[in-house]
Each structure stands twice: as C-alpha cells, then as structure tokens.
Short mmCIF file of C-alpha atoms and ligand atoms in Angstrom, two decimals:
data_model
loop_
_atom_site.label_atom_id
_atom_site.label_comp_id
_atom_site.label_asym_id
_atom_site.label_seq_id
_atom_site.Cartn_x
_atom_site.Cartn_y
_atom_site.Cartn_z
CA UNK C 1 2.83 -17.40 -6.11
CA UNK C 2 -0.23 -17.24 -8.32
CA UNK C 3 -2.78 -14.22 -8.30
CA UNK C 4 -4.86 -16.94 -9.68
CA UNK C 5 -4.04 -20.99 -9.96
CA UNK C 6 -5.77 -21.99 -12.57
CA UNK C 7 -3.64 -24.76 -13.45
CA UNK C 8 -4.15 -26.54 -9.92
CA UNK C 9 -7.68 -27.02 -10.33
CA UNK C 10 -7.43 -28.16 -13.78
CA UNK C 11 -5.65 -31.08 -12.72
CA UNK C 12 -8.55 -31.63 -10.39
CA UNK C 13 -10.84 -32.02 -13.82
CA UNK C 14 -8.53 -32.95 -16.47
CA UNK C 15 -9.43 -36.53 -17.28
CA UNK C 16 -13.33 -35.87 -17.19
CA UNK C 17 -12.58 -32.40 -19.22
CA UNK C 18 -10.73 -34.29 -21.98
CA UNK C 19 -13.37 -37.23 -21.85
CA UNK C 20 -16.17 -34.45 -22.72
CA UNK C 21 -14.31 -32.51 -25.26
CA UNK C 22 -13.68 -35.83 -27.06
CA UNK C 23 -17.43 -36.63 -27.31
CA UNK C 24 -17.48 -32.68 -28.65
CA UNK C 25 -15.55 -34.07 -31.27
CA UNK C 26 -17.35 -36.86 -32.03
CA UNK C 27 -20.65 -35.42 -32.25
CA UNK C 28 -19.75 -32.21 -33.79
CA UNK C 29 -21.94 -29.79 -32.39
CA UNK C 30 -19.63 -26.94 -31.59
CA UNK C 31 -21.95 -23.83 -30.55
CA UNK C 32 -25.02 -24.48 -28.82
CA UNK C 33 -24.68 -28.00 -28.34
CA UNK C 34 -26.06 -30.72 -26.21
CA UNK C 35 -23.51 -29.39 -23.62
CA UNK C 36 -25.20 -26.18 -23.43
CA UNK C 37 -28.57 -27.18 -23.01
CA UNK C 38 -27.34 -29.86 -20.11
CA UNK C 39 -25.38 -27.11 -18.36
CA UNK C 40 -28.07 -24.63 -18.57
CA UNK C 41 -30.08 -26.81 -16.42
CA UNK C 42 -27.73 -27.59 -13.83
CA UNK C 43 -26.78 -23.77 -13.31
CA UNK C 44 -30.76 -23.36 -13.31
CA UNK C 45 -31.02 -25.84 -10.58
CA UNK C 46 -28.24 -24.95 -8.84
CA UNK C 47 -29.14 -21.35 -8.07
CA UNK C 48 -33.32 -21.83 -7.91
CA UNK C 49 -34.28 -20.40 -11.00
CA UNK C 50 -36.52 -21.70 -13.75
CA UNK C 51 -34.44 -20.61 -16.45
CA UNK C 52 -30.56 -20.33 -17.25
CA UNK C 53 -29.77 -18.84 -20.75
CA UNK C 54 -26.39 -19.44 -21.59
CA UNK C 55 -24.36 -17.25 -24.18
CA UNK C 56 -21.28 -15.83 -25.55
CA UNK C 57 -20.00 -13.16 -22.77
CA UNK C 58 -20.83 -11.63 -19.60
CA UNK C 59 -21.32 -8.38 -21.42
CA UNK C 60 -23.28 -9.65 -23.46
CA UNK C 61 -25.02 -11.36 -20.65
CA UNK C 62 -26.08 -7.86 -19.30
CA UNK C 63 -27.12 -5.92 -22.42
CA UNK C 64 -29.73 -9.28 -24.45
CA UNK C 65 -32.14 -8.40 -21.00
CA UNK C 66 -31.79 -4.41 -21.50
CA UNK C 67 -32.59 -5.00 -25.25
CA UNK C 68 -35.51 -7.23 -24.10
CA UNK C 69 -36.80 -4.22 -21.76
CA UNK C 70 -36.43 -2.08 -24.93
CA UNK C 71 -34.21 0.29 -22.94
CA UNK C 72 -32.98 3.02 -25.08
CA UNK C 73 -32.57 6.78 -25.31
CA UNK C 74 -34.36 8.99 -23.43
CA UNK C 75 -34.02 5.78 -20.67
CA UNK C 76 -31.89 6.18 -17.16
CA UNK C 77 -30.37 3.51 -15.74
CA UNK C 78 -28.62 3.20 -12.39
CA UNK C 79 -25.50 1.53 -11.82
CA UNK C 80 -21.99 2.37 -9.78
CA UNK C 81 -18.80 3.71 -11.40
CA UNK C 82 -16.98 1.23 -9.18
CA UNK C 83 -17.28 -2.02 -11.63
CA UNK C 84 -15.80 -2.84 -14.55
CA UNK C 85 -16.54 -1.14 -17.81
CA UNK C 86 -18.79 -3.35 -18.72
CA UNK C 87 -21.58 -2.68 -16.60
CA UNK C 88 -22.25 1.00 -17.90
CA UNK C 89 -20.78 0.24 -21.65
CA UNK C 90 -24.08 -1.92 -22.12
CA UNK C 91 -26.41 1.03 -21.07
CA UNK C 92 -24.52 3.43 -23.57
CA UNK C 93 -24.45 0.89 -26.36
CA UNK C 94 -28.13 0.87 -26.30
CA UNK C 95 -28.15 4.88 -26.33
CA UNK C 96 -29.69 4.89 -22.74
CA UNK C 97 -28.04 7.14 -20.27
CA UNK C 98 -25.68 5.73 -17.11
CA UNK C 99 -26.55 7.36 -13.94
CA UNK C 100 -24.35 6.86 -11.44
CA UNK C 101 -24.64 6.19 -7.78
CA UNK C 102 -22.14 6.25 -5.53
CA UNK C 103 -20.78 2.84 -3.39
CA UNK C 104 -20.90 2.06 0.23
CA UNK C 105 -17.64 2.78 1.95
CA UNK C 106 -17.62 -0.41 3.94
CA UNK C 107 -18.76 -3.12 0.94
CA UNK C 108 -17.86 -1.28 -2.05
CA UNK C 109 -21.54 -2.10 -3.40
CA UNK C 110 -24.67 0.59 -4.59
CA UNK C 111 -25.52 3.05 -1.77
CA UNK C 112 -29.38 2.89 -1.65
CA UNK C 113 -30.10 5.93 0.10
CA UNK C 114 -28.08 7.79 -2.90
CA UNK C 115 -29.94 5.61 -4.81
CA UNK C 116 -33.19 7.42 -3.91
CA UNK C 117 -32.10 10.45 -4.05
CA UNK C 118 -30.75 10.05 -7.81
CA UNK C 119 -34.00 8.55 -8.66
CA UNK C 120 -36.01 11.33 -7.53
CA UNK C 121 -33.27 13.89 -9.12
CA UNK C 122 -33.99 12.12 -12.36
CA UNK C 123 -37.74 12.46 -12.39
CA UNK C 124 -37.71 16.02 -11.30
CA UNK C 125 -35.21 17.39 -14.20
CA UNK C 126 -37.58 15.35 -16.16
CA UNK C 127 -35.21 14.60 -19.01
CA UNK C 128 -35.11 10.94 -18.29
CA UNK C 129 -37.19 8.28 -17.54
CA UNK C 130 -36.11 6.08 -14.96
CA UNK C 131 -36.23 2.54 -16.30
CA UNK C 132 -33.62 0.18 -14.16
CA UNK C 133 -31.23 -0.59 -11.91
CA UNK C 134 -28.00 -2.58 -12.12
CA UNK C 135 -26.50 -3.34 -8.73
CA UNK C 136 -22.81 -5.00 -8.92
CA UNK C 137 -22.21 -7.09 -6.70
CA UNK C 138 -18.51 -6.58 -6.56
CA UNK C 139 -16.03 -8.51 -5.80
CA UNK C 140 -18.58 -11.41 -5.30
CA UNK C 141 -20.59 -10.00 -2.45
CA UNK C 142 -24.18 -9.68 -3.06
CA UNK C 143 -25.61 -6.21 -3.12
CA UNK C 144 -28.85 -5.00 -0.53
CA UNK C 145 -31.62 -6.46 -3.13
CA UNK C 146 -34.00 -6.67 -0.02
CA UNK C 147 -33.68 -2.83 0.00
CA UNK C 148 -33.15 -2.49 -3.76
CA UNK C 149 -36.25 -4.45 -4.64
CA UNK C 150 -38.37 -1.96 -2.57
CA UNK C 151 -37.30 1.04 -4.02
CA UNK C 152 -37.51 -0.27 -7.38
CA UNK C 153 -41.34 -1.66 -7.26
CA UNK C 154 -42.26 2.17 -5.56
CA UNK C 155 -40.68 3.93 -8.99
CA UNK C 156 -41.42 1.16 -11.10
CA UNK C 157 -37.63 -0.25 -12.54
CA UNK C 158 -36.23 -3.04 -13.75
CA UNK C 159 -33.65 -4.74 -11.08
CA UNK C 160 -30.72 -6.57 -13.25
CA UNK C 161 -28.64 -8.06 -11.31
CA UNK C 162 -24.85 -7.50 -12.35
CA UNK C 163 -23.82 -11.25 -10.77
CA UNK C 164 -20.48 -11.26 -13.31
CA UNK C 165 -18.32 -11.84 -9.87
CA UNK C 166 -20.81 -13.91 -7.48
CA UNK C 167 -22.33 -16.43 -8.62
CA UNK C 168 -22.00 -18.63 -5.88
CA UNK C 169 -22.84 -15.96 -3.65
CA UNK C 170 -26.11 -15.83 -1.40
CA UNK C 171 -27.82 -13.60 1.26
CA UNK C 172 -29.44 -15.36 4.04
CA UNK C 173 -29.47 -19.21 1.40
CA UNK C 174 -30.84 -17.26 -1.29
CA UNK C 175 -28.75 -17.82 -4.45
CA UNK C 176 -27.12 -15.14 -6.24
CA UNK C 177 -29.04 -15.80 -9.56
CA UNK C 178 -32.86 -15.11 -7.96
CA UNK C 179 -32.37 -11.73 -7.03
CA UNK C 180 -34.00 -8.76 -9.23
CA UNK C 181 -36.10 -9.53 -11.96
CA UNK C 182 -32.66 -11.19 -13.48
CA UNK C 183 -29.01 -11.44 -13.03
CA UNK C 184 -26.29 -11.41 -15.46
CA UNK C 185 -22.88 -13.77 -14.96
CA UNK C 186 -19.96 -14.51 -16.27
CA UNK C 187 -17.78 -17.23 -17.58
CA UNK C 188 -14.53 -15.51 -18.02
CA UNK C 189 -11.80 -17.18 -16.86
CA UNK C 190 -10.57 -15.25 -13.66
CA UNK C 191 -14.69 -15.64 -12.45
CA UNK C 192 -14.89 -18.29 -9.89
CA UNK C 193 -16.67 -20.48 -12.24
CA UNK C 194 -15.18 -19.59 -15.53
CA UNK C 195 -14.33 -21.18 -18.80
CA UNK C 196 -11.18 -21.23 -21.06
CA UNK C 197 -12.56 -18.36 -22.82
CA UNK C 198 -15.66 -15.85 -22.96
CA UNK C 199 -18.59 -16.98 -22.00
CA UNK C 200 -22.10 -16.08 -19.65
CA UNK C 201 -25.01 -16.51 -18.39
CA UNK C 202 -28.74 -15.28 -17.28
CA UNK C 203 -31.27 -16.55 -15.06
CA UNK C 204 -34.84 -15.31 -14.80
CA UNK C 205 -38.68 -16.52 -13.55
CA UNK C 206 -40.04 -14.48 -16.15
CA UNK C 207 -40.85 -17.00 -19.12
CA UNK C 208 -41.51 -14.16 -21.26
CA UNK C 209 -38.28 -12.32 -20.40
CA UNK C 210 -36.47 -15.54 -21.19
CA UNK C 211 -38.22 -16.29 -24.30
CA UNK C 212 -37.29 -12.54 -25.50
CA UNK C 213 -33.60 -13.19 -24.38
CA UNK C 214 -33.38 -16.46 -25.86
CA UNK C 215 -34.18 -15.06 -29.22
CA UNK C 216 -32.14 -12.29 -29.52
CA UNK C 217 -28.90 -14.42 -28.31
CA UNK C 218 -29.84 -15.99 -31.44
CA UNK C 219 -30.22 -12.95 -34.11
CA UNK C 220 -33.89 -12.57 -32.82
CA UNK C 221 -35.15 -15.57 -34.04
CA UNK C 222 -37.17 -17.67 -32.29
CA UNK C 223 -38.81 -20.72 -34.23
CA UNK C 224 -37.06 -20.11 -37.81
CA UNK C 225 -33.87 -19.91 -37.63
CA UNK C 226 -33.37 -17.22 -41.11
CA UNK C 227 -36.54 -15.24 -40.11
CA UNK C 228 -35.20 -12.96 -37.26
CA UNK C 229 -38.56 -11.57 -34.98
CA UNK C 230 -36.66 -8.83 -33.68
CA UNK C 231 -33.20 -7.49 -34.07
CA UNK C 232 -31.02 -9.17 -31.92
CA UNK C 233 -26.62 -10.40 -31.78
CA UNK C 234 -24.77 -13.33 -32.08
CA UNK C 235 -24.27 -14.12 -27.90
CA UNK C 236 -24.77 -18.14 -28.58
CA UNK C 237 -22.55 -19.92 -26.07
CA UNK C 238 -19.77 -23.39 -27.61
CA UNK C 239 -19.87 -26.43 -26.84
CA UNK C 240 -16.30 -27.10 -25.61
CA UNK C 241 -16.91 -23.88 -23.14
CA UNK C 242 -20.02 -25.21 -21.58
CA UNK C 243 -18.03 -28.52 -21.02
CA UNK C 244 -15.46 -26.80 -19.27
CA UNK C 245 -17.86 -24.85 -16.81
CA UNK C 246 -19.93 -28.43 -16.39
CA UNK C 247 -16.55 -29.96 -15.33
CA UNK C 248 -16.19 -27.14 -12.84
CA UNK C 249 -19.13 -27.23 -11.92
CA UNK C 250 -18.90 -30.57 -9.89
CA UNK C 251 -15.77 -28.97 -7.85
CA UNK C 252 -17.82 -25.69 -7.45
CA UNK C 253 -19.17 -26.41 -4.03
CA UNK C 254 -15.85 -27.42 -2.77
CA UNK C 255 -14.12 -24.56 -3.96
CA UNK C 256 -16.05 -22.10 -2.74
CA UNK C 257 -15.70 -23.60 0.42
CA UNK C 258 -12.14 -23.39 -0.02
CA UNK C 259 -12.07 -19.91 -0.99
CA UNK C 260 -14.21 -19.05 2.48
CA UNK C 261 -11.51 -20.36 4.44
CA UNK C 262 -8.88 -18.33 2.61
CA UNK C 263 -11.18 -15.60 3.07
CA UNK C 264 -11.18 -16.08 7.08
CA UNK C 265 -7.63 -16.83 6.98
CA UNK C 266 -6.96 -13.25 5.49
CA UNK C 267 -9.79 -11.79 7.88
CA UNK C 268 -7.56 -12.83 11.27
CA UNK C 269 -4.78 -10.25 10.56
CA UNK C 270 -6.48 -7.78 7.97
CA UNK C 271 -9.62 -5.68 9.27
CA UNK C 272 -9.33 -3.38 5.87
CA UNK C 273 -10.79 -5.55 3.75
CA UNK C 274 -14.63 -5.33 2.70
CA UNK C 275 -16.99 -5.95 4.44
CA UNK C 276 -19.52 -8.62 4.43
CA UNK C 277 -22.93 -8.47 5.95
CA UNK C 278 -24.19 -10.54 8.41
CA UNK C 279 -25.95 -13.60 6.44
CA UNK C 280 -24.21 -12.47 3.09
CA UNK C 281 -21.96 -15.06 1.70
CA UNK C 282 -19.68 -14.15 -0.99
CA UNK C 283 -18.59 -16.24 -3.60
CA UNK C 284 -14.83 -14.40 -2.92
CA UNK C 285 -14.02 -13.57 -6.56
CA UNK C 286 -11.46 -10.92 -5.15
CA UNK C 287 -9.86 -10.43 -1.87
CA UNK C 288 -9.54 -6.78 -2.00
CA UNK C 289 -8.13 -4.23 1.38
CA UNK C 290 -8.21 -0.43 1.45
CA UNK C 291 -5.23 1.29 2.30
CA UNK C 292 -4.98 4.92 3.39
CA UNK C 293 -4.01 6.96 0.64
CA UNK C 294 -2.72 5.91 -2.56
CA UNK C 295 1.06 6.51 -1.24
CA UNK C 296 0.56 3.74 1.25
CA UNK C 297 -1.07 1.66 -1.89
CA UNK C 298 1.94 2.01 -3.68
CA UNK C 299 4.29 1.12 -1.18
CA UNK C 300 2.59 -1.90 -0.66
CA UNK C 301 1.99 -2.61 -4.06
CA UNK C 302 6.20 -2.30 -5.14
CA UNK C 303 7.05 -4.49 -1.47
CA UNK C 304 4.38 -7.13 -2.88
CA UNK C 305 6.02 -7.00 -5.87
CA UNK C 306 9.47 -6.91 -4.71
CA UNK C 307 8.55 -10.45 -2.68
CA UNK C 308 6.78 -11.94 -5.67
CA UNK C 309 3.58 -11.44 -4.51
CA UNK C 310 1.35 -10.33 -7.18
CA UNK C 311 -1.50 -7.92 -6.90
CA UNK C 312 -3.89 -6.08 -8.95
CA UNK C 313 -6.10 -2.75 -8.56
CA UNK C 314 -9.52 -3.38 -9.42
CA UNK C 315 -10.65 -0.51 -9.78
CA UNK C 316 -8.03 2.33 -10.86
CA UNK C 317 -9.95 4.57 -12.59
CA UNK C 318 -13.48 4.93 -11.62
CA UNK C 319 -16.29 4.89 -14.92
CA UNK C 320 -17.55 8.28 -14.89
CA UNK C 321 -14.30 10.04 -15.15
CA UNK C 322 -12.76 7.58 -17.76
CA UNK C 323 -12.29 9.38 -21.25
CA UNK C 324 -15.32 7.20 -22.74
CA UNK C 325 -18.13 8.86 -20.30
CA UNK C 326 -16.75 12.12 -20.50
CA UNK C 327 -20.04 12.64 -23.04
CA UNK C 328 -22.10 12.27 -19.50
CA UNK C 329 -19.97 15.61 -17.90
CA UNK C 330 -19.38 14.11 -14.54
CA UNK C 331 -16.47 16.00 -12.72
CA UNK C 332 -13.89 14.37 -9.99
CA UNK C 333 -15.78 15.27 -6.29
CA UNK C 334 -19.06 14.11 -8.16
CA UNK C 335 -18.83 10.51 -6.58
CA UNK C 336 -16.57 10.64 -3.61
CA UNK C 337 -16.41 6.98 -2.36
CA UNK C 338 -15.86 5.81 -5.38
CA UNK C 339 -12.87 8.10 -6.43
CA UNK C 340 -11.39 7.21 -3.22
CA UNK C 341 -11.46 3.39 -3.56
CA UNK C 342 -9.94 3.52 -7.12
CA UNK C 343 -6.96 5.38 -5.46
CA UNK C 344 -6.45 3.46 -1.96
CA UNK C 345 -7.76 0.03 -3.04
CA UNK C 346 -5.80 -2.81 -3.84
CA UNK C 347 -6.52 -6.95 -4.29
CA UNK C 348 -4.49 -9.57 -3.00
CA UNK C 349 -4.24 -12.93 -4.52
CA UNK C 350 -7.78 -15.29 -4.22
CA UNK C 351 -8.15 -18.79 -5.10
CA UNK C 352 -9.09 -21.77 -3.17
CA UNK C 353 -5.54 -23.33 -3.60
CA UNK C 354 -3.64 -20.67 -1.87
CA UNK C 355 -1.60 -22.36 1.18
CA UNK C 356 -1.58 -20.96 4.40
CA UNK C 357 1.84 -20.41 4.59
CA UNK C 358 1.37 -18.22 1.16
CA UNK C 359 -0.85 -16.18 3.28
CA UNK C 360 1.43 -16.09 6.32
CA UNK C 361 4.05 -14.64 3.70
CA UNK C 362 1.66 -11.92 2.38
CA UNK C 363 0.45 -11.17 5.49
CA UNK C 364 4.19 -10.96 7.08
CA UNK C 365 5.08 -8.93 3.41
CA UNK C 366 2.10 -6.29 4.35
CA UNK C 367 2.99 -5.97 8.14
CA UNK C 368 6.31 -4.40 7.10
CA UNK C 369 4.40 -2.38 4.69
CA UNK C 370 1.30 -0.80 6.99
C1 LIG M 401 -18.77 -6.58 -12.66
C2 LIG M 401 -18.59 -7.12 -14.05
N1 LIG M 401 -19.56 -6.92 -14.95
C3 LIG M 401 -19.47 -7.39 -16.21
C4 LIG M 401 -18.35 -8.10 -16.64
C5 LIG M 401 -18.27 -8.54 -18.05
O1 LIG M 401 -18.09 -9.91 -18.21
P1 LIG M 401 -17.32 -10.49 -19.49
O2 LIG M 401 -15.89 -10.13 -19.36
O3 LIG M 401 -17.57 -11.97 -19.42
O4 LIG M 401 -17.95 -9.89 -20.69
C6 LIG M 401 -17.33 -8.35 -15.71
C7 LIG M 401 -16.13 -9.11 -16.13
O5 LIG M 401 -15.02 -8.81 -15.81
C8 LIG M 401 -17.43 -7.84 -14.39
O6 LIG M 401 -16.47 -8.03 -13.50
#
C-alpha cells in the first residue's frame, strides 16, 4: 500500500502528458512558456480570481507577495508553528519577525481569539509593527477567513493565504484561492494538484499586487527584461511542469471527489481525525488522527508499519522550538496545542485511489492498536 499513488493517476494522463511534452519539445520554450500562460488562466478561472501567477515553488509562492508588501524588519507577521517550515522561513528571510499563534485543537488551523490577543500584545510592547497574517490551511482545510478578514481590516494587515495544501478546498462554494488579499499554493508533488517537481502558484484581485509579483518572479523586471525595477528572484515556473499540472488539471474535479469519499470512508470508524466545519470542504491533502499521547502514537505507528501500512507525522517538531527559531526565544509551554499535536498526531495514507478494502485493513490494523 501506497502513502501516496502517484503512479495510478498517471496512467489516467499519460498519453495526453506525453502528447504535450512532445509539443514542449518542438517549440522549445522551456520556462515560461505558452504552457504557463494557458495554465495560469485555467487555475484563474477555476478558483474565481482575476489573476494566477505561476512560478518556481510554493515557498517561493509565499515570500514574491511579502516582498511586494515590502515586509521587512521591524515588521510582525502572524502565522502557526503547526505548518511546515516554510510558512515562517519566508517571514525570517525577509528579516521580519514570526509571531506565532497557537492552532485550534479540533482543526489544527490559526486560533483567532489568540490571534487578537497576540495582535494587541504586539502593538502594546511596541517593538513591532503588525503588518500580516498567514493562516495555513493545513492539511487542506480552509482556515476561518470570515473571522480572519475582520480582525485584519480593524488592525490594518495583510491576509496571505498559506493555500500550499488546499487548493481545491472551499468554505460555503467559495474557492480556496479568493480568500485574503492573496493565497499562496503549491505544485509539489505530494499536493493534490502537483507536478513532477517544484512548482506554485498565486492568485490575487489586486492588479497592482499582481503586477508587483509578476515582476519580481522575474528579477524585478517588468517591461525590459535586463533592466530590473526592483530587486526581485528567479521563481519563473517550466514549461514541461505547467503541462503536467494542466494534464491534472482535467482529472482534478474527479479526484477530489474521490478523495471526499475516502475521507467519509475513514470518518465511519475514526472520530479522531480533524475536524471540518460545517460548509468547509477540504481538498484532503492529508488524512491525519490524534492519538492520546505520543506512546499510543508510536504503537500505532510500529503496528502500521509492521502490516505495511505506511504513515507519516506531519508535524513532529513544532516551528518555534526547532533549532532555526531559537533566535525568536520561544520556550516549550509557550504554544500548548501545538506542542501537543506534533507529539500525538499522526497521518494515514490519502489519495483518491485507495480501495476500500485498503481502508478496511488500516482501519482493522488501528482497532488492535487503540
Ligand atoms: C503549508 C505549506 N506551506 C508551504 C509549503 C511550501 O511549498 P513548496 O514545497 O512547494 O515550496 C508547503 C509544502 O510542503 C506546505 O505544506
């Protein structure tokens, strides 16, 4: 058994894959090719936005809007420990300062009452200046932007939508994609819509925020391609990558489908796994359950293992007590929820072509376990 099957659903695309990267061939346009511009404007239509800005990573994805905001030192920006690096790396590569919020215990995603409170902490010690907020959405469940949009037009931040996990996601038909002032995704392959290698994605309203992002995926240039406006990276996105995620994207629909039915299938014996709003649809990037301590984790985890079932922690160590944030002097106890997740949580193999009688298995392998 798989933790992922990626190989299953490239059979489902194979022939029109190969057909594509041919024409790649022919043509010759390897990075920012026709490819790219076609897919931008599917993923643009497919979520609601006006603009989809392909490029090379979903890090990278993340930081070209903070560096469009100018967010540097002397900046704060919001974000949960219980993500992957990523998320807070960005905010420290620009010299800005991760503050960290602790999750909901029942959907893993940013508490926005703790949210507040940090805010106001912030501007009272008066170091900072509170500039934005990057909700996960983990595991593919949108985060509480209803909520999160309030409190960030009353203290005046940025909303940036870490969508890496969900697109495909929505709360009440709203597509992850239009939530915040923009969202970040990305194209890695274990995403739900990846590519066979690194790749991303933004989406915005704001033409001038898309303009400014545009331009520094491109070395900040804009209409010149050797006179740089503004300092920016090399995030372009290939040709043969945006093929790929083009080809997946006509199975997309289906396989999220799929995915929600593996989801429910899971959901009939397990009631430890997160939780999902009413009228919040994941895009089920991760099946993940909480056990009770991280005893009963690893017991699980070795009989899993011991039956062939794979699993994986996402997330062991939470960020602010990982070596590389020790510069920001959190202390274990400073973000309870999260610290206990990274020690009792555990995922469970997720991809629309897992047979029910795989899941009967795990479930029958867990029983024994819990
Ligand atoms: C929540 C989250 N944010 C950001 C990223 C970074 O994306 P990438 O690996 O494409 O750079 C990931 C990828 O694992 C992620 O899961």
């Amino acid at each position: 058994m798989e933790f992922l099957d990626l190989k299953t659903q490239q059979k489902r695309i194979r022939k029109p894959l190969e057909n594509r990267i041919k024409k790649i061939f022919d043509h010759g346009s390897y990075i920012m090719g026709p490819e790219v511009f076609e897919l931008e404007e599917k993923l643009a239509n497919f979520c609601g936005v006006k603009h989809a800005i392909s490029c090379s990573s979903g890090t990278d994805a993340l930081l070209i809007p903070l560096m469009a905001w100018g967010v540097g030192p002397g900046d704060a920006v919001f974000t949960t420990p219980f993500t992957y690096v990523a998320t807070a790396e960005v905010i420290s590569i620009l010299g800005a300062t991760p503050v960290f919020v602790d999750v909901y215990e029942s959907t893993f995603n940013i508490d926005c009452n703790k949210l507040e409170t940090e805010i106001k902490k912030v501007i009272k010690q008066g170091k900072l200046k509170p500039k934005a907020i990057i909700p996960v959405d983990l595991f593919g469940l949108p985060a509480r932007y209803r909520i999160l949009d309030k409190i960030a037009k009353k203290y005046d931040l940025k909303v940036l939508e870490d969508a890496a996990q969900s697109f495909g996601g929505s709360i009440r038909d709203r597509k992850v994609g239009i939530f915040g002032d923009v969202a970040a995704t990305s194209f890695y392959p274990a995403k739900p819509l990846g590519c066979y290698g690194d790749g991303g994605a933004i989406f915005t309203n704001d033409d001038n925020l898309a303009e400014e992002c545009k331009a520094i995926r491109i070395h900040g240039t804009k209409t010149d391609r050797y006179n740089s406006e503004r300092v920016g990276l090399n995030g372009r996105f290939d040709s043969i990558q945006a093929a790929v995620v083009l080809e997946k994207l006509t199975i997309f629909d289906d396989e999220l489908r799929m995915r929600n039915i593996i989801d429910a299938n899971y959901r009939k014996y397990l009631n430890n796994a997160q939780c999902h709003p009413e009228g919040y649809k994941s895009s089920h990037a991760l099946f993940s359950i909480v056990l009770g301590s991280s005893k009963a984790r690893n017991e699980l985890i070795e009989r899993l293992s011991s039956n062939n079932i794979p699993s994986v922690i996402y997330y062991k160590y939470p960020i602010h007590l990982m070596k590389a944030f020790s510069y920001l002097e959190y202390s274990k106890g400073d973000l309870p929820v999260s610290e206990s997740l990274s020690e009792s949580i555990v995922s469970l193999p997720m991809h629309p072509y897992l047979s029910e009688q795989d899941i009967e298995f795990i479930i029958k392998t867990i029983r024994k376990t819990i």
